[in-house]
CSV table of C-alpha atoms and ligand atoms in Angstrom, one decimal:
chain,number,residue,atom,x,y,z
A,1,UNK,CA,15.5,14.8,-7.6
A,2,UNK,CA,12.4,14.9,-9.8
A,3,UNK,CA,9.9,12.0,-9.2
A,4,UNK,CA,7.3,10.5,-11.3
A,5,UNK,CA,5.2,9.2,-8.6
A,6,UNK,CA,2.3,6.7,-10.1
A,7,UNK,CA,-0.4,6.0,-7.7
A,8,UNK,CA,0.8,8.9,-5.1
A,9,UNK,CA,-3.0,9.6,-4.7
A,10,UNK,CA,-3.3,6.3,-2.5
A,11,UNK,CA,-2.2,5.7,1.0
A,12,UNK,CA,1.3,5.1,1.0
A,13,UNK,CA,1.7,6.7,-2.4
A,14,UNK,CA,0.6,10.0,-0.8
A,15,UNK,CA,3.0,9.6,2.4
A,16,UNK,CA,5.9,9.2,0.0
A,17,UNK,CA,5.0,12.2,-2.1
A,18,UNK,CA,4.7,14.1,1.1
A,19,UNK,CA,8.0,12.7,2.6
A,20,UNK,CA,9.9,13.1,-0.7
A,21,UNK,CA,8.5,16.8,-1.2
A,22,UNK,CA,8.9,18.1,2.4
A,23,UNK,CA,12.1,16.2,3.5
A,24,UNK,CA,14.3,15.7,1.0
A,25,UNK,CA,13.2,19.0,-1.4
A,26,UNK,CA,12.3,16.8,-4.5
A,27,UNK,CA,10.3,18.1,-7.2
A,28,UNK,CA,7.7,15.3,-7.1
A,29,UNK,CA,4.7,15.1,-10.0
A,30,UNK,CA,2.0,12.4,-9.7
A,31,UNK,CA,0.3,10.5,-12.0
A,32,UNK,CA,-3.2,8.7,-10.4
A,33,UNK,CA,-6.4,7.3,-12.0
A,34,UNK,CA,-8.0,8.2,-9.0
A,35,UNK,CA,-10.0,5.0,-8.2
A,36,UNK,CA,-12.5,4.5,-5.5
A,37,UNK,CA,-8.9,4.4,-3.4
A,38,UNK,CA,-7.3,7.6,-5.0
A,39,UNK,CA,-7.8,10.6,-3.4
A,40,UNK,CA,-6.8,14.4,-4.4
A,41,UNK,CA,-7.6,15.2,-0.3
A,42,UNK,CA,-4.8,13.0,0.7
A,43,UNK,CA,-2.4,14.9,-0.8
A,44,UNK,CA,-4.1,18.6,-0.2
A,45,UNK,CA,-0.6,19.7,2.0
A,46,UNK,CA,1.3,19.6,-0.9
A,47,UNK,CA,-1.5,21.5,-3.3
A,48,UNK,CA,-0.2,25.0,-3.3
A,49,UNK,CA,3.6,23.5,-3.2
A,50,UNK,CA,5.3,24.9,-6.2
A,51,UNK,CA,7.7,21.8,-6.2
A,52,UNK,CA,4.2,19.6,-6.5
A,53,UNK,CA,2.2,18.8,-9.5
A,54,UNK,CA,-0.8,16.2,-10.3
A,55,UNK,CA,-1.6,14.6,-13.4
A,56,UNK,CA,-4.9,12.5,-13.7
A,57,UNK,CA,-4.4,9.6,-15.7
A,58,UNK,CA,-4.1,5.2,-15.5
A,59,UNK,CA,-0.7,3.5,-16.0
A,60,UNK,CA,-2.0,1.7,-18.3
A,61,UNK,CA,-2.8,4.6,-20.8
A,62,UNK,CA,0.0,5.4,-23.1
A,63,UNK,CA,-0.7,8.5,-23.9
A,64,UNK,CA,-1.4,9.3,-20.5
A,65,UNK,CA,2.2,8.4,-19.2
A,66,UNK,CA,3.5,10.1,-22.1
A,67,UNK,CA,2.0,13.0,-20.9
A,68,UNK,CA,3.2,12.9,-17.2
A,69,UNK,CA,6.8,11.6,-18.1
A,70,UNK,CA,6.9,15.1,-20.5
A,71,UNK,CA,5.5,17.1,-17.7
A,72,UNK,CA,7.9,16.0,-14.9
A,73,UNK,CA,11.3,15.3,-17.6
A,74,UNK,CA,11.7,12.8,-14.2
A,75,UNK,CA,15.2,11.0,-12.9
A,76,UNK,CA,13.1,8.1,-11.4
A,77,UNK,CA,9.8,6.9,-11.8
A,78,UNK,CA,8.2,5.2,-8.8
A,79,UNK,CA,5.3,3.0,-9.5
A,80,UNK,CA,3.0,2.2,-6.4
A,81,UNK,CA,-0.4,2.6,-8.7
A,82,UNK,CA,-2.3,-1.2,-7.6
A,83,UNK,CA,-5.5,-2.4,-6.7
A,84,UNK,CA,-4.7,-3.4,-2.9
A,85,UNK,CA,-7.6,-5.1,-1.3
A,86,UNK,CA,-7.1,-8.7,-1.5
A,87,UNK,CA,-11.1,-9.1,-0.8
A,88,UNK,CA,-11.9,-7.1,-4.3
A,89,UNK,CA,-9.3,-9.6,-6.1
A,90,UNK,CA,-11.2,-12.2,-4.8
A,91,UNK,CA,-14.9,-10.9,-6.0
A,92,UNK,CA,-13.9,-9.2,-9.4
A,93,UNK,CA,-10.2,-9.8,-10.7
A,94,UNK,CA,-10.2,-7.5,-13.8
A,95,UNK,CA,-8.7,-4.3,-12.9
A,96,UNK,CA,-6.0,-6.4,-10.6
A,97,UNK,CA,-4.8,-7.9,-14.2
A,98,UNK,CA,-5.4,-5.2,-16.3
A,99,UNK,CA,-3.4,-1.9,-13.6
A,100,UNK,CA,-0.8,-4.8,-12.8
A,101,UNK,CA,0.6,-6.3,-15.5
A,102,UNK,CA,-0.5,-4.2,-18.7
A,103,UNK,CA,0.2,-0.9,-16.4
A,104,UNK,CA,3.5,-1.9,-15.3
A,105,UNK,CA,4.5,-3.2,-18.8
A,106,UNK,CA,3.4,0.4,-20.0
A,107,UNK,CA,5.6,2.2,-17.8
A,108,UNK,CA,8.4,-0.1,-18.0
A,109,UNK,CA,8.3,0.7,-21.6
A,110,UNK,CA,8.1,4.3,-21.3
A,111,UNK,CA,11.1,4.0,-19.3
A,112,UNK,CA,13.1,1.7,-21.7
A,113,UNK,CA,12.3,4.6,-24.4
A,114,UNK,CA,13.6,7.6,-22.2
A,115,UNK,CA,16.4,6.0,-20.3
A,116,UNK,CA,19.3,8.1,-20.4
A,117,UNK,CA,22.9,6.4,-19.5
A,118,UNK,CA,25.6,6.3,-16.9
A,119,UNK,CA,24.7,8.8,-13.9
A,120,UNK,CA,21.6,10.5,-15.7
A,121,UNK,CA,20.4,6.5,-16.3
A,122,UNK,CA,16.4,6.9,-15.2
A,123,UNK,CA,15.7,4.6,-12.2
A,124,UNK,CA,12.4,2.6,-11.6
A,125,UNK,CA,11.2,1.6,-8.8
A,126,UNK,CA,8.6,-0.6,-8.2
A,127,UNK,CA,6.8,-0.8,-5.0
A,128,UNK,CA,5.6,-4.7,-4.3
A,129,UNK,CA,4.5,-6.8,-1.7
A,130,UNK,CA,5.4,-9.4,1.1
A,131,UNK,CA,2.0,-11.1,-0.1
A,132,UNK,CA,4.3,-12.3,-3.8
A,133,UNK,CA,5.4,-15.4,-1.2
A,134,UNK,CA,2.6,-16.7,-0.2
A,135,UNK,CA,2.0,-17.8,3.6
A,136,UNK,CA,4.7,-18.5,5.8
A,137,UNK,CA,4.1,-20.8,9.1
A,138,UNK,CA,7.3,-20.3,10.6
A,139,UNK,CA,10.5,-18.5,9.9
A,140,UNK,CA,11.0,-15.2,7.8
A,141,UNK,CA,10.8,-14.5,4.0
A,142,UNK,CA,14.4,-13.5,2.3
A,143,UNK,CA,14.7,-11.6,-1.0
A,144,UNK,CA,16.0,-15.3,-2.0
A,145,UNK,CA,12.1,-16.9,-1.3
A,146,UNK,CA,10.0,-18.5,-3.8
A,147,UNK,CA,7.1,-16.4,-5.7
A,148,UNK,CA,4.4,-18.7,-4.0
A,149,UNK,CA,1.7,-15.8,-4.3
A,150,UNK,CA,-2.4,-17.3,-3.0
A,151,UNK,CA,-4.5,-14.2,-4.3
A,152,UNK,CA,-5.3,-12.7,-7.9
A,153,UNK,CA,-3.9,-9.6,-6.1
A,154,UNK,CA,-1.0,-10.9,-5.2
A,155,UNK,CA,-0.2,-13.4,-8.3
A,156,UNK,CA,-0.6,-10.2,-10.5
A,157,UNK,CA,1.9,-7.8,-8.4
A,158,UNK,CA,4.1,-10.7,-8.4
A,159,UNK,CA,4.2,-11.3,-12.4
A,160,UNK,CA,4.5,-7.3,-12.2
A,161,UNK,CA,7.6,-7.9,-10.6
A,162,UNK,CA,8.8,-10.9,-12.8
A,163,UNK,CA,7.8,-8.4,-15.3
A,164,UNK,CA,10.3,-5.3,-14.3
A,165,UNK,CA,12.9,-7.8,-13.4
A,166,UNK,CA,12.9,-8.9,-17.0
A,167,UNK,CA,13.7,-5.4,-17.9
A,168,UNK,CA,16.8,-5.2,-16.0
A,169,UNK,CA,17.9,-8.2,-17.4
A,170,UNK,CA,16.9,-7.7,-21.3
A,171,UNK,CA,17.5,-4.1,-21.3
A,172,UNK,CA,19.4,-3.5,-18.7
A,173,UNK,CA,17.0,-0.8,-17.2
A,174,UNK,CA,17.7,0.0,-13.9
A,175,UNK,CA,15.3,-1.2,-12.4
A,176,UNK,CA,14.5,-2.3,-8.5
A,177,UNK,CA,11.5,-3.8,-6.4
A,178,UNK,CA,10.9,-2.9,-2.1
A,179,UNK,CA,8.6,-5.4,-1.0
A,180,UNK,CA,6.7,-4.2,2.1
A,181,UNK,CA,4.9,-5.9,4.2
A,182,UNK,CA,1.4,-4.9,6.5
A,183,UNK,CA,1.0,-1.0,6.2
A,184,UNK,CA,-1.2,0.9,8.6
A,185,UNK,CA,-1.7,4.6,9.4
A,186,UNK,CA,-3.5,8.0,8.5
A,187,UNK,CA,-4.9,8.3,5.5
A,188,UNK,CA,-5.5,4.1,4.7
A,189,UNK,CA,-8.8,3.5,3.0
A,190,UNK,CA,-11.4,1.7,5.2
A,191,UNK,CA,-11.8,-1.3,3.6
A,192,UNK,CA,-8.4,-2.8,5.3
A,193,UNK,CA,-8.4,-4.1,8.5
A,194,UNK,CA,-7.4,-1.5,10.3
A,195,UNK,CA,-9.1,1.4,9.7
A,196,UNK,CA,-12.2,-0.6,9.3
A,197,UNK,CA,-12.4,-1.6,13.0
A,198,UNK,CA,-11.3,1.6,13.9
A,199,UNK,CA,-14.5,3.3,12.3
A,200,UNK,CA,-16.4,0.3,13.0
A,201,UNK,CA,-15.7,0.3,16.7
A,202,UNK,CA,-16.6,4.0,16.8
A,203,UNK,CA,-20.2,3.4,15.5
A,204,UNK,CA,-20.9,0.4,17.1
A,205,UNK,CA,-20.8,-1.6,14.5
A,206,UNK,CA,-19.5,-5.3,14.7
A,207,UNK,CA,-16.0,-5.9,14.2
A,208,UNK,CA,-15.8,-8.7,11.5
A,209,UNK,CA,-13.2,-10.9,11.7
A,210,UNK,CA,-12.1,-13.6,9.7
A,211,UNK,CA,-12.5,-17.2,10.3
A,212,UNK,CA,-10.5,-18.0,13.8
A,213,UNK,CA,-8.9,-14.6,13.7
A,214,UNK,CA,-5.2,-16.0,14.6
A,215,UNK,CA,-3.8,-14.8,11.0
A,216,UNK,CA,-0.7,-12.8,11.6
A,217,UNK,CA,1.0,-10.0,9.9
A,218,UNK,CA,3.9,-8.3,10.0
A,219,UNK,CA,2.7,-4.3,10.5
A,220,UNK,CA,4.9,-1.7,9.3
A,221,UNK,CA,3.7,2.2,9.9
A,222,UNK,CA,3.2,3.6,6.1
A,223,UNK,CA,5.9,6.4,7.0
A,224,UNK,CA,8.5,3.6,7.7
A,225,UNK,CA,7.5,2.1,4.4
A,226,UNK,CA,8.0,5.1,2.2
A,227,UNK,CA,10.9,6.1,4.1
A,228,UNK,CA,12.7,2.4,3.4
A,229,UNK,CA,11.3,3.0,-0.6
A,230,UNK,CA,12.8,5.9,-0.6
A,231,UNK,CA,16.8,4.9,1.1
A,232,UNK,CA,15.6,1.9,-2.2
A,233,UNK,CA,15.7,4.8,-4.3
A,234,UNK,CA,18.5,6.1,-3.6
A,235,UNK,CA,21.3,4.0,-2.3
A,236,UNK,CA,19.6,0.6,-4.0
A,237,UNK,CA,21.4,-1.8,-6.6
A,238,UNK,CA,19.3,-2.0,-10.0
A,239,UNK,CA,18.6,-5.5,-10.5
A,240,UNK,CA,17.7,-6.1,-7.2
A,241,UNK,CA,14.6,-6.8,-4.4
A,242,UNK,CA,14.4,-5.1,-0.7
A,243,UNK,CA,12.1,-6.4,1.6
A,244,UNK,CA,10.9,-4.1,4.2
A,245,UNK,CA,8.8,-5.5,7.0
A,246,UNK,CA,7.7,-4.0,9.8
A,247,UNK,CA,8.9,-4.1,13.7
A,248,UNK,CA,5.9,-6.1,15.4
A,249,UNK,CA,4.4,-9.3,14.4
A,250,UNK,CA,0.3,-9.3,15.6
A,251,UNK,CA,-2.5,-12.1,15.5
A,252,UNK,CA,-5.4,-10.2,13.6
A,253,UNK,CA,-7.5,-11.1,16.9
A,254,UNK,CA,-5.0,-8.9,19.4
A,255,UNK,CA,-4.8,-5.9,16.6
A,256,UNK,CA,-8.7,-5.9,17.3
A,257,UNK,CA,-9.0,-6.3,20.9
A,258,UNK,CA,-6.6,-3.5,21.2
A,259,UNK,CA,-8.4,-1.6,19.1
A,260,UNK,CA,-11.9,-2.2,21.3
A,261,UNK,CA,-9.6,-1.6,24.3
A,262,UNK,CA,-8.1,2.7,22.6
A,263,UNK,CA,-11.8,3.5,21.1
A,264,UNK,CA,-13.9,2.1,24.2
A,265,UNK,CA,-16.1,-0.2,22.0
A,266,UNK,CA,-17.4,-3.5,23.6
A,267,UNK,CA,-15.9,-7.1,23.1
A,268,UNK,CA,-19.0,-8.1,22.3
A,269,UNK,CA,-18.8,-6.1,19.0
A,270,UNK,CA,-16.5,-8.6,18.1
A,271,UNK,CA,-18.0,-10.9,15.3
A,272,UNK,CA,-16.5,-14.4,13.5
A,273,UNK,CA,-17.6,-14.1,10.5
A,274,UNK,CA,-16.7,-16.5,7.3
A,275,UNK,CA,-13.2,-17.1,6.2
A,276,UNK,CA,-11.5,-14.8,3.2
A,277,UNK,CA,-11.1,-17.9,0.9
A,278,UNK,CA,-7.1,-18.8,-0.2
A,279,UNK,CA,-6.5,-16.9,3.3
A,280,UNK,CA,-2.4,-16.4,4.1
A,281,UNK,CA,-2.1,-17.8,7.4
A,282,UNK,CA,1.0,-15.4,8.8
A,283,UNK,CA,3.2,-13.0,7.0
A,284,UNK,CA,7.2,-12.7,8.2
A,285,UNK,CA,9.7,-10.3,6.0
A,286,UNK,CA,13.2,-10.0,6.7
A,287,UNK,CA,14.6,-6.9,5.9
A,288,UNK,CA,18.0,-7.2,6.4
A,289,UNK,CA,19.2,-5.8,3.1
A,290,UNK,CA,17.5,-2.8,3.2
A,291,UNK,CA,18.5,-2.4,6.5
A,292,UNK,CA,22.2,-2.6,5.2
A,293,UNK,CA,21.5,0.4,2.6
A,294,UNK,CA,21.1,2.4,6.1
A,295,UNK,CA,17.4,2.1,6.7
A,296,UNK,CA,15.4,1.1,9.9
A,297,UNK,CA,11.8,1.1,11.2
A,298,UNK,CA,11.6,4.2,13.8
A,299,UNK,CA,7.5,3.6,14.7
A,300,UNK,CA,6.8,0.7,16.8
A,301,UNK,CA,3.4,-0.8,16.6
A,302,UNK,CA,1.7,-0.1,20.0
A,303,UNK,CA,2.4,3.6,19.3
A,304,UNK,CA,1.6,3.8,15.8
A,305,UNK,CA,-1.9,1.9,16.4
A,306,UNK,CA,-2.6,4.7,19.1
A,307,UNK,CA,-1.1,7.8,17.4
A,308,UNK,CA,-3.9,6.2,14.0
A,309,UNK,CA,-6.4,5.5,16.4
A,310,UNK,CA,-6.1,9.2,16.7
A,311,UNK,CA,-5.8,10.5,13.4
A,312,UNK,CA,-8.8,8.7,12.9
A,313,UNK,CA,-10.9,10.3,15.5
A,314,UNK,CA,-9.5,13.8,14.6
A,315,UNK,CA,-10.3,13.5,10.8
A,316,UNK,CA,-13.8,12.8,10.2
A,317,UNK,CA,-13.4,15.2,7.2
A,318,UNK,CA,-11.4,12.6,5.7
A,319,UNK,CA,-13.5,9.7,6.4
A,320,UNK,CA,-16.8,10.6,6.8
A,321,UNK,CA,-17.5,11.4,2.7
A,322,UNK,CA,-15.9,7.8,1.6
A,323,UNK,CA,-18.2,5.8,4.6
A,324,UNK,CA,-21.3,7.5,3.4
A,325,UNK,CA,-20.3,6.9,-0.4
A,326,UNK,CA,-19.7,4.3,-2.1
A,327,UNK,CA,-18.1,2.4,0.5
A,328,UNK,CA,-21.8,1.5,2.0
A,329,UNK,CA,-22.6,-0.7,-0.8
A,330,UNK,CA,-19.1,-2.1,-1.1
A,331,UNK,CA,-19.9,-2.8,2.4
A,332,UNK,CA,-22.7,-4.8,2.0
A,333,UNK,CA,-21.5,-6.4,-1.1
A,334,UNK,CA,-18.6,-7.7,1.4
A,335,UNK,CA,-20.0,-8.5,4.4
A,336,UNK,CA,-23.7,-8.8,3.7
A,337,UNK,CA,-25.0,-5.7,6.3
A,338,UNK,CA,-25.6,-2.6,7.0
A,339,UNK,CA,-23.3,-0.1,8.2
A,340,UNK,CA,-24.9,2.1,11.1
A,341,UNK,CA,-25.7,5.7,9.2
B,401,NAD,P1,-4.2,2.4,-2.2
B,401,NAD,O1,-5.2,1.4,-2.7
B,401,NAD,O2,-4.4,3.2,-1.1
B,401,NAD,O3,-3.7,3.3,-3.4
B,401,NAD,C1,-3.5,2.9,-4.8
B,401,NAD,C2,-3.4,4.1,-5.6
B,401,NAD,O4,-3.2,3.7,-7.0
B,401,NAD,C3,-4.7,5.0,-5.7
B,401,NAD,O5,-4.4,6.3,-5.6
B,401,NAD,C4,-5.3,4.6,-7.0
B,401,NAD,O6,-6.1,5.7,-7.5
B,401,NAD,C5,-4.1,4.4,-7.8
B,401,NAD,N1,-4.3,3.6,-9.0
B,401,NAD,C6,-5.0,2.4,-9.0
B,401,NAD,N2,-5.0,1.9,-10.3
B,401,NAD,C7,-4.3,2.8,-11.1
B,401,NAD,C8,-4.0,2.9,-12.5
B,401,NAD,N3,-4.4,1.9,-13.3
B,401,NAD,N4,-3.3,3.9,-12.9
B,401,NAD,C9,-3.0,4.9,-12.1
B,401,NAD,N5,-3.2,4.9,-10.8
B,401,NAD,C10,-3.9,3.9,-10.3
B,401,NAD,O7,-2.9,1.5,-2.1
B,401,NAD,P2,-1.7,1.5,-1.0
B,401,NAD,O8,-2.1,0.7,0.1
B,401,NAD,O9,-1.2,2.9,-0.9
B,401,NAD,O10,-0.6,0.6,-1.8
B,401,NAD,C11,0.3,1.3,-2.7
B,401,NAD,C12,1.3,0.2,-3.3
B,401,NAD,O11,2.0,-0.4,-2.2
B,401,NAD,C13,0.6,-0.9,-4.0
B,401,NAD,O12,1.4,-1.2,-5.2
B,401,NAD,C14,0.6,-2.0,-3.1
B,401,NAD,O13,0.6,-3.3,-3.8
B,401,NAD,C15,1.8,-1.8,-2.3
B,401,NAD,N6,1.8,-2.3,-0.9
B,401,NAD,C16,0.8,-2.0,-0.1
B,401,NAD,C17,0.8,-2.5,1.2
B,401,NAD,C18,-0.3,-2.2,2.2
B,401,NAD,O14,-0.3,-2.8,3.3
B,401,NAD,N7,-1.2,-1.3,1.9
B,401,NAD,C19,1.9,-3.3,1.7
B,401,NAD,C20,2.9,-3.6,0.8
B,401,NAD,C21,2.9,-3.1,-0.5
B,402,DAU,O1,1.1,-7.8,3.4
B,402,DAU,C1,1.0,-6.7,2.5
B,402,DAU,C2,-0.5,-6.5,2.1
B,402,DAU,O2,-1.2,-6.1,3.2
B,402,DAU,C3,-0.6,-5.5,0.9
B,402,DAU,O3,0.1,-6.0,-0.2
B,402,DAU,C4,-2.1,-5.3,0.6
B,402,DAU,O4,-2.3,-4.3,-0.4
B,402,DAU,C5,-2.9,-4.9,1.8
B,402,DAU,O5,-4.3,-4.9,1.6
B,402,DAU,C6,-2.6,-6.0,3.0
B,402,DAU,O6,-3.2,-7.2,2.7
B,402,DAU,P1,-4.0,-8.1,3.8
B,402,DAU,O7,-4.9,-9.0,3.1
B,402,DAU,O8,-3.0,-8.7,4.7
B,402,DAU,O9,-4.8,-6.8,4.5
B,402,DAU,P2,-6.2,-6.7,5.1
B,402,DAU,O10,-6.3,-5.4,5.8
B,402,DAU,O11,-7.3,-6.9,4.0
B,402,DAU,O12,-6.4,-7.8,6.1
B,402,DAU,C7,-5.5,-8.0,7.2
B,402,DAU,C8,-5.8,-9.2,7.9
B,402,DAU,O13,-7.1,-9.0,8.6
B,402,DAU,C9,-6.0,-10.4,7.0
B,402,DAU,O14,-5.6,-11.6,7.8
B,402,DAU,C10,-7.5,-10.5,6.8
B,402,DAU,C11,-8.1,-10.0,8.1
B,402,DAU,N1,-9.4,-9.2,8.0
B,402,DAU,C12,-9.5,-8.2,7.1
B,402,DAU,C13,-10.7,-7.5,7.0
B,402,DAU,C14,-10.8,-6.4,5.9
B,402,DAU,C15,-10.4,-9.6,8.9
B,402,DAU,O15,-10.3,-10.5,9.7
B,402,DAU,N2,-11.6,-8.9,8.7
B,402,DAU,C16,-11.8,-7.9,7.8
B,402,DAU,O16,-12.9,-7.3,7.7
């Protein structure tokens, strides 16, 4: 298959490109703005690929797509280009609005004018979130849910969705959403929660968490996400939403302690600090559907937080230019201290 990947620079954008390329033999070309969160290093196993190309450019520039959708003549375009971090939604909402809704209205539109018909039909896929329903106390989330999203970043991925949905049913562009929940793994920026105790632990820094730390989410490893996006893909029905949450339900508090308990930091790192404002309370997808197209989650969370624990310890390259970058003032911006230098 050829791809049009958007976003493929990012986390899980990057572990999909890699899965797509290596696996299944696709001829994948990316299109990223390459934001603070964007990252040509995270995709530097696939560089001298000849099935792999990269095209710098934002969703929500025309001619930019224009240019990408000539250069990979694609069968599907996948979009996971977002800003993520719930915390930067919160301090400055612009770019959530602006890469969310007119970004995915330019792709959808690009699509609409080069959709072919009947098996050549171009497929978009639109990666989304668990975070569209809001908090849920008890029970699991269904494709069936209300849209009850708390967070500029997650009201603006969920009238992205609306958005692509209404091209399915005005056009009839075959179009389909995955909804994922928690992702963790190599290559995640630092500012999630993750990854930030991880490095944070390392340094002997404190470990901030928020408010009474008993929020729970539902953690999926980013392989098992890009793997479910990709059976989605394939096997999905246009039209129509997947959810795919993870194995393992945590509190945010036992994700940490563990995390003190694989790096060797102190308890005492641990810090309360003041509560994200709008703050989701738990998390809960079922992913039944998805499941039904032939898809499972192979990494359970005990042995994907050790096997990252790891990655993150054995890839300072990575890491180290993005904590002694920008990420330091973003840093203090946030949480109102110094990180150790
Ligand atoms: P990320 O922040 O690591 O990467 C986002 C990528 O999008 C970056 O490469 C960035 O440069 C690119 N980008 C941002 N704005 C762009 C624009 N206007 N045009 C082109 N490229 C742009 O994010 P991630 O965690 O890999 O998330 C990828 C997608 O998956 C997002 O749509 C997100 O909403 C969704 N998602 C993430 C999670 C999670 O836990 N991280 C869970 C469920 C769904
Ligand atoms: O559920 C899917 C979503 O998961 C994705 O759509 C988002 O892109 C992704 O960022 C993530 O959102 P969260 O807000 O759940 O992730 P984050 O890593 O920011 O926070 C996870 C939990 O940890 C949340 O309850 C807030 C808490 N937290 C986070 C940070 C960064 C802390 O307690 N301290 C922190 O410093």
């Amino acid at each position: 298959m050829k791809l049009l990947v958007c976003g493929g620079a990012g986390f899980i954008g990057s572990t999909f490109a890699r899965q797509r390329v290596q696996e299944h033999g696709d001829e994948v070309t990316v299109l990223d703005k390459l934001t603070y969160a964007g990252r040509e290093e995270n995709l530097q196993d696939l560089a001298d690929d000849p099935r792999f190309h990269f095209v710098r450019g934002a969703i929500e520039d025309r001619e930019a797509v224009a240019g990408a959708i000539e250069a990979a003549s694609p069968q599907a375009i996948v979009n996971f280009a977002a800003e993520t971090h719930v915390d930067r939604s919160i301090a400055e909402p612009d770019t959530f609005v602006s890469t969310h809704a007119l970004g995915t209205y330019v792709l959808l539109e690009a699509a609409r004018t080069l959709r072919g018909t009947g098996e050549h039909a171009l497929r978009y896929v639109q990666v989304s979130t668990d975070e569209v329903y809001g908090s849920i106390e008890e029970g699991t989330f269904t494709e069936h849910s209300p849209l009850a999203p708390s967070s500029p970043y997650s009201a603006t991925k969920a009238g992205a969705d609306l958005l692509v949905q209404s091209y399915f049913h005005t056009y009839g562009l075959p179009a389909l959403i995955c909804r994922g929940s928690n992702n963790y793994g190599p290559y995640q920026y630092p500012e999630k929660l993750i990854p930030l105790m991880i490095l944070n632990a390392l340094y002997g820094d404190a470990l901030p968490v928020y408010g009474d730390g008993m929020q729970v989410r539902n953690w999926i490893h980013a392989t098992d996400f890009a793997a479910a996006i990709g059976h989605v893909l394939e096997h999905g029905q246009p039209g129509e939403v997947y959810n795919a949450g993870g194995p393992d339900e945590e509190a945010n508090m036992t994700v940490v302690r563990r995390i003190v308990e694989l790096t060797g930091a102190q308890e005492s790192q641990i810090e309360h600090v003041t509560d994200r404002p709008g703050h989701d309370r738990r998390y809960s997808l079922s992913s039944e559907k998805v499941r039904a197209l032939g898809w499972s989650p192979g990494v359970r969370f005990d042995e994907g937080l050790e096997q990252t624990v790891s990655w993150y310890r054995d890839n300072d390259w990575w890491w180290q230019p993005i904590r002694s970058g920008d990420y330091r003032a973003y840093y203090e911006r946030q949480y109102g201290r110094t990180l150790q230098p």
